[in-house]
PDB file of N, CA and C in Angstrom:
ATOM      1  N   UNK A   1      62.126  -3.351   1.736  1.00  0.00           N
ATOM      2  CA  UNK A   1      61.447  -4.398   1.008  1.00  0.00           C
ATOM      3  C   UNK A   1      60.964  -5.451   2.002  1.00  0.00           C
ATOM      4  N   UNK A   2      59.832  -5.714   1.928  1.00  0.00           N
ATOM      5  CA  UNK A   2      59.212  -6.512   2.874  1.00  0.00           C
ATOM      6  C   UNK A   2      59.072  -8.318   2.146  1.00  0.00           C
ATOM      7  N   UNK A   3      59.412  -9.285   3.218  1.00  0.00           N
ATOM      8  CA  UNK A   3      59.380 -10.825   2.719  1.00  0.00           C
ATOM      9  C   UNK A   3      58.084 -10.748   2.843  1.00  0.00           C
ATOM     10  N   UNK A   4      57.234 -10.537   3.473  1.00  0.00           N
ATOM     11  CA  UNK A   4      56.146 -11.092   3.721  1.00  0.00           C
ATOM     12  C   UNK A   4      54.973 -10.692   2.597  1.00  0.00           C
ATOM     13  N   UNK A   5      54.221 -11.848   2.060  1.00  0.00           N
ATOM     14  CA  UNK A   5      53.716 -11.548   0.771  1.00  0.00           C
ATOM     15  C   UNK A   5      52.239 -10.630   1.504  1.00  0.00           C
ATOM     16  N   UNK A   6      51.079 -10.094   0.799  1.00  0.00           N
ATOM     17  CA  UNK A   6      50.572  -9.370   0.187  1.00  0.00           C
ATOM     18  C   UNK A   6      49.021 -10.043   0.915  1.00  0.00           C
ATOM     19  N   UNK A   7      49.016 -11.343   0.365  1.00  0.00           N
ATOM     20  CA  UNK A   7      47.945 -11.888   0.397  1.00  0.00           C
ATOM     21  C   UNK A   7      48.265 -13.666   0.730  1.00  0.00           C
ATOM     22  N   UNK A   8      47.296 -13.881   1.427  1.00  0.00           N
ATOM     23  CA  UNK A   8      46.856 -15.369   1.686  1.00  0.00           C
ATOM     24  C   UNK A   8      45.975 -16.358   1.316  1.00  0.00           C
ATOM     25  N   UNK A   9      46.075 -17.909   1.765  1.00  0.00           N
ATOM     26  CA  UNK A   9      45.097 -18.339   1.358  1.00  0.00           C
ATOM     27  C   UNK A   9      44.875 -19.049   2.312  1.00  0.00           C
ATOM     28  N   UNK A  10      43.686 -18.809   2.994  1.00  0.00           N
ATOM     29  CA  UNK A  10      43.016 -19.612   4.006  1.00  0.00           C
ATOM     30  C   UNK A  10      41.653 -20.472   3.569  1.00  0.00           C
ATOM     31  N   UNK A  11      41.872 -20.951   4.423  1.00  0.00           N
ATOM     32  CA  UNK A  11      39.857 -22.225   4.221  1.00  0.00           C
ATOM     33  C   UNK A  11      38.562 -21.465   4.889  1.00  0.00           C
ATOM     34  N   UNK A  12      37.849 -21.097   4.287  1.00  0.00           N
ATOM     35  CA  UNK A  12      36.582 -20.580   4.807  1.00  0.00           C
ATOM     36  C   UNK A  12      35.509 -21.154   4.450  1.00  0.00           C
ATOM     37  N   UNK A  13      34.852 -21.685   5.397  1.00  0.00           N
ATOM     38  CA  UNK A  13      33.626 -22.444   4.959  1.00  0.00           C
ATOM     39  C   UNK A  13      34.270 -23.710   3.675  1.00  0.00           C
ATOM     40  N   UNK A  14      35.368 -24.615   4.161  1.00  0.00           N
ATOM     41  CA  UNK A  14      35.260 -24.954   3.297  1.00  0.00           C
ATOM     42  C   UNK A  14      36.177 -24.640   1.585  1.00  0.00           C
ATOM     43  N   UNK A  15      36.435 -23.106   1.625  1.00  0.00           N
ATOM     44  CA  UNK A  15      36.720 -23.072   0.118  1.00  0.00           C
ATOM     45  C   UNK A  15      38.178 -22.209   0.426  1.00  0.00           C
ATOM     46  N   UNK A  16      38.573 -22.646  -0.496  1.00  0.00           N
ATOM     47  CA  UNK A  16      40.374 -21.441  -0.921  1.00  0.00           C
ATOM     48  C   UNK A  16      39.926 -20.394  -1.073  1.00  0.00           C
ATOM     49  N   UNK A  17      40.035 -19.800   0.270  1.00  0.00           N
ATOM     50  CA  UNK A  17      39.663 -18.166  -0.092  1.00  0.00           C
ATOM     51  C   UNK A  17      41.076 -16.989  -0.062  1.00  0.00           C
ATOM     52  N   UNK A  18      41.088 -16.058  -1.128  1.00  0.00           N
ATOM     53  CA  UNK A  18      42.623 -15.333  -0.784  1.00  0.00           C
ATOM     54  C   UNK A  18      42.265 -14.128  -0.057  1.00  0.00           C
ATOM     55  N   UNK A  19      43.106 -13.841   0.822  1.00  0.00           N
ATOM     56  CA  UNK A  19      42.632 -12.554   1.440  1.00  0.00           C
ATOM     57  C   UNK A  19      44.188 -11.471   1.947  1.00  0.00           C
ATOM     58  N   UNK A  20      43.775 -10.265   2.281  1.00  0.00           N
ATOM     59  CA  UNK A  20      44.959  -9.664   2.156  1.00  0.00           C
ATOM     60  C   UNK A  20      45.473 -10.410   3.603  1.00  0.00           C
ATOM     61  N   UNK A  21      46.496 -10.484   3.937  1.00  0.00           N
ATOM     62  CA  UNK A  21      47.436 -11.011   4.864  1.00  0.00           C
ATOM     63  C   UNK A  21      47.211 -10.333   6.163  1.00  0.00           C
ATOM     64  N   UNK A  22      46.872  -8.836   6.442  1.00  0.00           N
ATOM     65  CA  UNK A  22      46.305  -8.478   7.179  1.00  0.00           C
ATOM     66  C   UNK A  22      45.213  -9.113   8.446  1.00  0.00           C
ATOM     67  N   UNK A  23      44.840  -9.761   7.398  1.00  0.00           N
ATOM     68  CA  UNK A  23      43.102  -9.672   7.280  1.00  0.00           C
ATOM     69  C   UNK A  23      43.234 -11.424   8.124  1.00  0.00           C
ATOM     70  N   UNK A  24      44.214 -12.514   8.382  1.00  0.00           N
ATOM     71  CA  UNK A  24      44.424 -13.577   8.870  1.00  0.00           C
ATOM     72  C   UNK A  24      44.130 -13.715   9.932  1.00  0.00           C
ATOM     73  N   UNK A  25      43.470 -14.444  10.656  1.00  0.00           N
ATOM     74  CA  UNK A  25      42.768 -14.246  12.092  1.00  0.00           C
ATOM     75  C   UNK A  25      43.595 -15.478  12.941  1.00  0.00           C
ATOM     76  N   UNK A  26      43.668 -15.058  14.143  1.00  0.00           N
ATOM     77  CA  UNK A  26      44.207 -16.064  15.370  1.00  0.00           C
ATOM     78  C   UNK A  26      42.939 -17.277  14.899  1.00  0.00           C
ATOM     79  N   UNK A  27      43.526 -18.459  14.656  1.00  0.00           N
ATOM     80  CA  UNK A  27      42.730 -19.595  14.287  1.00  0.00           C
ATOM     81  C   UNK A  27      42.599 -20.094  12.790  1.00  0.00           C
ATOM     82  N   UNK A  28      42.985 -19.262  12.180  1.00  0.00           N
ATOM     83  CA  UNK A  28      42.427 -19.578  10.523  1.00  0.00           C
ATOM     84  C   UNK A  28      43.347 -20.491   9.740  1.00  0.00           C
ATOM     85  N   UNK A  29      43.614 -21.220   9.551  1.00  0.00           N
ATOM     86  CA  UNK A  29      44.345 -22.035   9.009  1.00  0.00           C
ATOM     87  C   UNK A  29      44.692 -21.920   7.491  1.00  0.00           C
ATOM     88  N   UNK A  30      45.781 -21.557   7.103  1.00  0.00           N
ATOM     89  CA  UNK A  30      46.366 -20.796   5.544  1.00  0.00           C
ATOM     90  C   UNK A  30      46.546 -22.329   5.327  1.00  0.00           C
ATOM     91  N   UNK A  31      46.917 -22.282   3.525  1.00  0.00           N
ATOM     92  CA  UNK A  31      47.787 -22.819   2.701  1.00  0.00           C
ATOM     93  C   UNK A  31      49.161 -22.090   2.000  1.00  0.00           C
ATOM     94  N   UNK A  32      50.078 -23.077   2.050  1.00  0.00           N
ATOM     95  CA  UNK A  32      50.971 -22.742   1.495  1.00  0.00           C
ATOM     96  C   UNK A  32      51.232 -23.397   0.497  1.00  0.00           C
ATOM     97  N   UNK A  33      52.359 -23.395  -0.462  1.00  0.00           N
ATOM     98  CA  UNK A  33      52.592 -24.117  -1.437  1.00  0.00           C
ATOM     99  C   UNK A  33      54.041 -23.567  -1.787  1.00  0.00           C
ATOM    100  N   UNK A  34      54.916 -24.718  -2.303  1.00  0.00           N
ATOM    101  CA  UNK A  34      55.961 -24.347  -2.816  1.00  0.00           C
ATOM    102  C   UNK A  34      56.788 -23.274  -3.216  1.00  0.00           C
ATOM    103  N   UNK A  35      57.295 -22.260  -2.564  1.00  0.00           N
ATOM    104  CA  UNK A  35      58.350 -21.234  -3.324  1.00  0.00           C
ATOM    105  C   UNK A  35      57.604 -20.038  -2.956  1.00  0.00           C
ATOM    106  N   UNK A  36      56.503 -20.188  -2.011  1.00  0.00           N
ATOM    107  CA  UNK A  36      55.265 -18.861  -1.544  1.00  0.00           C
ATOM    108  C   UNK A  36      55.968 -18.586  -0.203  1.00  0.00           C
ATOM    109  N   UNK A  37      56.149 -17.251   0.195  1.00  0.00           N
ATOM    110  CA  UNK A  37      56.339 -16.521   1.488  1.00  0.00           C
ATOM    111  C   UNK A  37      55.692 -16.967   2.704  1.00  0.00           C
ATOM    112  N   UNK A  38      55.827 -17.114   3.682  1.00  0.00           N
ATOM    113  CA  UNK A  38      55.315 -17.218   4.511  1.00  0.00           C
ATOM    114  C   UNK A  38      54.404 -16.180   5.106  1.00  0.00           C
ATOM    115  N   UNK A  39      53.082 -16.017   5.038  1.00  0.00           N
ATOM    116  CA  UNK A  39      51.971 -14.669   5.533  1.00  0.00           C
ATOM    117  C   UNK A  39      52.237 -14.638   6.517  1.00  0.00           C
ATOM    118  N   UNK A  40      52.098 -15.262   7.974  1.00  0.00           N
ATOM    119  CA  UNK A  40      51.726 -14.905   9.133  1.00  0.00           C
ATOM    120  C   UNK A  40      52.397 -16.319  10.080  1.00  0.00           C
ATOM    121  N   UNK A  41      52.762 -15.996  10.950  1.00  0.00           N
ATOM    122  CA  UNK A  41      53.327 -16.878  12.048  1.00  0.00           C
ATOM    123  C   UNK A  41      52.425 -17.948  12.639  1.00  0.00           C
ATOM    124  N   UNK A  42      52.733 -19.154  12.384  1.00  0.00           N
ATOM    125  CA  UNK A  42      51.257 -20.417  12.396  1.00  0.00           C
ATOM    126  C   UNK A  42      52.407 -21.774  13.375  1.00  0.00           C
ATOM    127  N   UNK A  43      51.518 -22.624  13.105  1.00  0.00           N
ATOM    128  CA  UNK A  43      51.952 -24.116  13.570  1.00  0.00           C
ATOM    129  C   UNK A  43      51.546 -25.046  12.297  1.00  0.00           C
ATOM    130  N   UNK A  44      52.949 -25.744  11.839  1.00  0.00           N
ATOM    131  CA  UNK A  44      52.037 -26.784  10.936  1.00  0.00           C
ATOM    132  C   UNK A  44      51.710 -28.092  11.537  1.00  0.00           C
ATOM    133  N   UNK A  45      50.139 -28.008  10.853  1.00  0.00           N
ATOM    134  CA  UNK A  45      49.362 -28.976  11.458  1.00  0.00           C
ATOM    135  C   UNK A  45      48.587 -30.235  10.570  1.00  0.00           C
ATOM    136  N   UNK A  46      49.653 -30.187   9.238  1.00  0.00           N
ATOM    137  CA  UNK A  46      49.322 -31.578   8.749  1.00  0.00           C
ATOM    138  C   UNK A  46      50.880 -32.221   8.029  1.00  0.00           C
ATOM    139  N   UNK A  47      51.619 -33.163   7.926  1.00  0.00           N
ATOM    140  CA  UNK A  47      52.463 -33.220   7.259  1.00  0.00           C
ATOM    141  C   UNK A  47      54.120 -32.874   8.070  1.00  0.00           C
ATOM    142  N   UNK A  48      54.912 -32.306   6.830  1.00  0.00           N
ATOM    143  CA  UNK A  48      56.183 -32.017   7.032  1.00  0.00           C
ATOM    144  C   UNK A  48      56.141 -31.064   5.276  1.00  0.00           C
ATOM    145  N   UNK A  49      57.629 -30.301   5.418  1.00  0.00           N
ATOM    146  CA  UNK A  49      57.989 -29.662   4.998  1.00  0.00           C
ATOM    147  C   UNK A  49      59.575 -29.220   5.126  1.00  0.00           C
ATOM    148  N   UNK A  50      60.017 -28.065   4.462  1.00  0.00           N
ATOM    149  CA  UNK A  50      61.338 -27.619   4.263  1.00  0.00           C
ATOM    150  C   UNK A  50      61.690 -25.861   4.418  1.00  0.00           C
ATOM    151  N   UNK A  51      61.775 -25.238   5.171  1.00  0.00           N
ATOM    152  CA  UNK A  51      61.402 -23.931   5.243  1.00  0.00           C
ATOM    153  C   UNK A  51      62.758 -23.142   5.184  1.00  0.00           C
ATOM    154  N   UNK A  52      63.054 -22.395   4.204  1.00  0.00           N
ATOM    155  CA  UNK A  52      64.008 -21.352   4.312  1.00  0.00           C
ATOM    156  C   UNK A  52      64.100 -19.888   4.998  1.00  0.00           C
ATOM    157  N   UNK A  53      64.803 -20.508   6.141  1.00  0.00           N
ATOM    158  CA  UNK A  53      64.778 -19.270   7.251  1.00  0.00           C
ATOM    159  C   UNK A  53      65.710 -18.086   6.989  1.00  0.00           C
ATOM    160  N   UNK A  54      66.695 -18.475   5.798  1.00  0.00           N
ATOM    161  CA  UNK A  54      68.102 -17.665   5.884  1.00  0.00           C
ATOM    162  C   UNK A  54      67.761 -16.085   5.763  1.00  0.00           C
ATOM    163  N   UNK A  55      66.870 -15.416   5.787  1.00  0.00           N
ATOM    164  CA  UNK A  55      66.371 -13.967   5.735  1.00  0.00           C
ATOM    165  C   UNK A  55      66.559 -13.775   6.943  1.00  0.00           C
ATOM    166  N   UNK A  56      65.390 -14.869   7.922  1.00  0.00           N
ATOM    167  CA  UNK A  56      65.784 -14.364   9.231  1.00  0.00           C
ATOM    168  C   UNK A  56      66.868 -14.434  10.243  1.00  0.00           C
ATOM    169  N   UNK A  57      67.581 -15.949  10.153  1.00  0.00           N
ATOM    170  CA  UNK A  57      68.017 -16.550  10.930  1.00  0.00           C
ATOM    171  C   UNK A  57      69.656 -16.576  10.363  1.00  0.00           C
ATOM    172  N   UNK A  58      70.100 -16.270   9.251  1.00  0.00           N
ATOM    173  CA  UNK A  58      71.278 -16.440   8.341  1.00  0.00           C
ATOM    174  C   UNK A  58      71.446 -17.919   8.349  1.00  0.00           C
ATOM    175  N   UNK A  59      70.520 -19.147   8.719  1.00  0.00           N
ATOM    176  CA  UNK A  59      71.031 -20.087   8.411  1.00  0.00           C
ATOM    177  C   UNK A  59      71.111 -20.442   6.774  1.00  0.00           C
ATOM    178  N   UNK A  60      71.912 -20.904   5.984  1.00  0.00           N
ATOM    179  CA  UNK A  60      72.386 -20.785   4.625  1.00  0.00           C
ATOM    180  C   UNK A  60      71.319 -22.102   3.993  1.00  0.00           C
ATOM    181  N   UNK A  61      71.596 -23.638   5.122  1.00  0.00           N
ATOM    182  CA  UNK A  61      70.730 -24.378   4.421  1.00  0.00           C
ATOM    183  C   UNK A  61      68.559 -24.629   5.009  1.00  0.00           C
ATOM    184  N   UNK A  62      68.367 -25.040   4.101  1.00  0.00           N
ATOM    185  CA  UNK A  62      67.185 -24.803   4.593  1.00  0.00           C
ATOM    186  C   UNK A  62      66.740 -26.083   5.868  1.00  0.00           C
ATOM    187  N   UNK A  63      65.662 -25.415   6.489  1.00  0.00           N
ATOM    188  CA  UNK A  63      65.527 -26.261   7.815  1.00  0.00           C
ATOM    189  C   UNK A  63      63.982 -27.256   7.642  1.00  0.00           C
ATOM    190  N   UNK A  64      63.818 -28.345   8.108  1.00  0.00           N
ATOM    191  CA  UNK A  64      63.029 -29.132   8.329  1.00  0.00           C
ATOM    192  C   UNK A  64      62.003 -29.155   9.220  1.00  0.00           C
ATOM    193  N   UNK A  65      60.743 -28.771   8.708  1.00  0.00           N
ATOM    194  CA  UNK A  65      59.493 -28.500   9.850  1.00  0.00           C
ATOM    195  C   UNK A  65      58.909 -29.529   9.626  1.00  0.00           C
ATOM    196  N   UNK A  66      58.211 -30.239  10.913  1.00  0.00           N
ATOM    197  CA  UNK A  66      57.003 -31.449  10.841  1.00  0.00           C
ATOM    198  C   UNK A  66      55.778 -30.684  11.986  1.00  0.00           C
ATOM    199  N   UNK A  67      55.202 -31.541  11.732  1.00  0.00           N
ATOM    200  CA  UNK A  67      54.035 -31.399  12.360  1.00  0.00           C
ATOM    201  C   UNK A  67      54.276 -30.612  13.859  1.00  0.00           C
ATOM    202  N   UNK A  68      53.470 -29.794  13.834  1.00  0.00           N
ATOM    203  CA  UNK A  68      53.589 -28.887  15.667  1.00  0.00           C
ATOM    204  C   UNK A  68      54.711 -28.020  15.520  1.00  0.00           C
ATOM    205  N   UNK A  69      55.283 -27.921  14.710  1.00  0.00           N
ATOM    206  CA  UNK A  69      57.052 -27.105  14.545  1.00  0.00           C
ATOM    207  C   UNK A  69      56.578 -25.726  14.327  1.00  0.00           C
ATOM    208  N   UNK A  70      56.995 -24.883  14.708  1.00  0.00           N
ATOM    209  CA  UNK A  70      56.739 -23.142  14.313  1.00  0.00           C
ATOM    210  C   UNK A  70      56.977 -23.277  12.974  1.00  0.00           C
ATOM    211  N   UNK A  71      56.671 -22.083  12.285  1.00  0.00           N
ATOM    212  CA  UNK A  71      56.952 -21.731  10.872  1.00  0.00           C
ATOM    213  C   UNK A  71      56.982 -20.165  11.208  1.00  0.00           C
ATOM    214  N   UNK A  72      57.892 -19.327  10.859  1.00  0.00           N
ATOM    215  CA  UNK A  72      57.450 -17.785  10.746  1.00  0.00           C
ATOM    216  C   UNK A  72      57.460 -17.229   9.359  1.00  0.00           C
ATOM    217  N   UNK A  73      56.541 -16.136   9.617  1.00  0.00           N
ATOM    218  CA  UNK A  73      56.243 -15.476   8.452  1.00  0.00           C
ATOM    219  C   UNK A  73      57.636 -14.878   8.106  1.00  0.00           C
ATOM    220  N   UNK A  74      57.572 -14.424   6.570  1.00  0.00           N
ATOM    221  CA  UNK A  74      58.811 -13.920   6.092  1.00  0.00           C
ATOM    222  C   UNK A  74      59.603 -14.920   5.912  1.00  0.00           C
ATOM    223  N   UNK A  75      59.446 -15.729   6.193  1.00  0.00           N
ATOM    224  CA  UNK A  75      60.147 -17.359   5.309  1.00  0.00           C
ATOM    225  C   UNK A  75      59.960 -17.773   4.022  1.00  0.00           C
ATOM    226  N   UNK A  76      60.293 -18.346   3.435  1.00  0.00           N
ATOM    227  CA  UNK A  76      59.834 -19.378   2.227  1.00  0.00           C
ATOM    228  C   UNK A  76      59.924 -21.117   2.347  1.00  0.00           C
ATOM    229  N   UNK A  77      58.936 -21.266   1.633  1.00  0.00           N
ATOM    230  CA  UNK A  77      58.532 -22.120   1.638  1.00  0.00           C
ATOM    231  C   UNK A  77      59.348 -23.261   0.662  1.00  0.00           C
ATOM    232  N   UNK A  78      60.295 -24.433   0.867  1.00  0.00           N
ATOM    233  CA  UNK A  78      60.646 -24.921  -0.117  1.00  0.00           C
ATOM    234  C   UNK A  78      60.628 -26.089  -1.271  1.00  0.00           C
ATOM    235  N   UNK A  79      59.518 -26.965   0.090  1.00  0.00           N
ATOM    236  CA  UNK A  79      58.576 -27.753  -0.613  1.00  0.00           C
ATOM    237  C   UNK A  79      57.224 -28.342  -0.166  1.00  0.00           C
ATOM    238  N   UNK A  80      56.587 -29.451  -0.774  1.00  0.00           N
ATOM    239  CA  UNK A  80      55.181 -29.677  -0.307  1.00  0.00           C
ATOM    240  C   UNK A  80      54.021 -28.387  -0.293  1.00  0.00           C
ATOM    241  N   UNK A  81      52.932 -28.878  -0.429  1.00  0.00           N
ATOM    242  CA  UNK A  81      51.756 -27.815   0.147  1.00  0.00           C
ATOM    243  C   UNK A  81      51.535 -28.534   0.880  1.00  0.00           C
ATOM    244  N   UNK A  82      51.314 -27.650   2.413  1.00  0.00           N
ATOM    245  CA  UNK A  82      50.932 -27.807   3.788  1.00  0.00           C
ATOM    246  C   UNK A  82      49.652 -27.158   3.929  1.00  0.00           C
ATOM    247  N   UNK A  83      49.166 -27.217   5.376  1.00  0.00           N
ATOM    248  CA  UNK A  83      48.499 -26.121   5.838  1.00  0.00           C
ATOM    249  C   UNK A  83      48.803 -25.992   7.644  1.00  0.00           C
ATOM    250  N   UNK A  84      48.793 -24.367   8.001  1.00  0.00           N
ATOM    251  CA  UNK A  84      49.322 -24.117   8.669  1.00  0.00           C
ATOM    252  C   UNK A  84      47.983 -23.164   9.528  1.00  0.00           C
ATOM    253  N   UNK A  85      48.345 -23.503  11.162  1.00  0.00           N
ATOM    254  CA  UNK A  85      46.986 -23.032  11.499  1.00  0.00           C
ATOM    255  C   UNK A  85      47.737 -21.791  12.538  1.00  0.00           C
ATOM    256  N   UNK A  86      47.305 -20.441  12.150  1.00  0.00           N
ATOM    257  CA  UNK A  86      48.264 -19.289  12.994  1.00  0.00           C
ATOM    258  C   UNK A  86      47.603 -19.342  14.751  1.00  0.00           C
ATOM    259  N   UNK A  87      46.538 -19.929  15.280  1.00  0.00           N
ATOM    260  CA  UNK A  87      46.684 -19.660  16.388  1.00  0.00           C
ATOM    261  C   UNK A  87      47.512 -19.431  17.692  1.00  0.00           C
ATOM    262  N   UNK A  88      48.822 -21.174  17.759  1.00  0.00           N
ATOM    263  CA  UNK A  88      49.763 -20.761  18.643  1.00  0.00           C
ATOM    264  C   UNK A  88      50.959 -19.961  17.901  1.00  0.00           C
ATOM    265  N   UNK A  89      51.017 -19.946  16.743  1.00  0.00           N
ATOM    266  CA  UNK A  89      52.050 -18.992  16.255  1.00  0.00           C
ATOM    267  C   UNK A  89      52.224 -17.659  16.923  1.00  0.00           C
ATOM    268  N   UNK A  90      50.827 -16.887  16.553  1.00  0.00           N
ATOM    269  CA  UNK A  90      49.984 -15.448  17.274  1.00  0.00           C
ATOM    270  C   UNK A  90      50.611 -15.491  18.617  1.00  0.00           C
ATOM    271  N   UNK A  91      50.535 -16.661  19.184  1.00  0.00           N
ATOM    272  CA  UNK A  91      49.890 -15.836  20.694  1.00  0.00           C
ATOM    273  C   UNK A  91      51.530 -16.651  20.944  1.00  0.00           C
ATOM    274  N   UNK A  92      53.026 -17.429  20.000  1.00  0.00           N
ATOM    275  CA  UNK A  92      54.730 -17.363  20.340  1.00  0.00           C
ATOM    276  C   UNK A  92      55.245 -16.050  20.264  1.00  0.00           C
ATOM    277  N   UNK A  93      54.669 -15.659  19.001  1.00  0.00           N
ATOM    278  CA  UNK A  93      54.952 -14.489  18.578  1.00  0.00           C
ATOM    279  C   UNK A  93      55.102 -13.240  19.782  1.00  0.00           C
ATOM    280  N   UNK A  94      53.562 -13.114  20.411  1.00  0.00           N
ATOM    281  CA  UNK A  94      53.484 -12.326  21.633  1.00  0.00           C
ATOM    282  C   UNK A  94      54.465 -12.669  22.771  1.00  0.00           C
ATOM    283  N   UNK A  95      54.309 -13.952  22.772  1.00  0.00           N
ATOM    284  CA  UNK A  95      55.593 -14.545  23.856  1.00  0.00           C
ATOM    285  C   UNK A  95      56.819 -14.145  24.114  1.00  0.00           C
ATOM    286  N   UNK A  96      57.252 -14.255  22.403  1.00  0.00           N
ATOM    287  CA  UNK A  96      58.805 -13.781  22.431  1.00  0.00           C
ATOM    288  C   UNK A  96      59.120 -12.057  22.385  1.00  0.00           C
ATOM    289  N   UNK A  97      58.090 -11.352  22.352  1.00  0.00           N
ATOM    290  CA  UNK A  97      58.285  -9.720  22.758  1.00  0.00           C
ATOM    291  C   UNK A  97      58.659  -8.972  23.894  1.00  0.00           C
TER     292      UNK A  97
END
């Protein structure tokens, strides 16, 4: 069973566009929203938030992201809508392999 949801929602030109999760490009900046999976490995780049890592990390309570903080996919999300831009995520991700 896979955490990671299905589909996303990124800004294109402007508009909430959903697209399969696949399909998320180094640069594209998703939305998230409350109680939604995490698609793809990003940086958040407006705000703060609350992210439940315990799938990956077994930590039990949930952890506190602000601005510039990693987020990984296969997380949940536990409050606020953010938006999150996957470029340096992509290229931590590669880092840590």
């Amino acid at each position: 069973m896979s955490l990671a949801p299905k589909t996303s929602v990124v800004i294109r030109d402007s508009e909430e566009v959903e697209v399969p999760a696949e399909n998320v490009m180094v640069g594209d900046v998703f939305l998230l929203k409350a109680g939604w999976s995490v698609p793809c490995d990003g940086v958040l780049i407006d705000g703060n938030c609350t992210v439940d890592q315990s799938a990956l990390t077994g930590e039990s309570i949930p952890v506190k992201k602000q601005r510039e903080d990693y987020i990984l996919r296969r997380t949940l999300r536990v409050s606020h809508i953010q938006v999150y831009d996957t470029l340096a995520g992509r290229a931590y991700e590669m880092l840590m392999v």
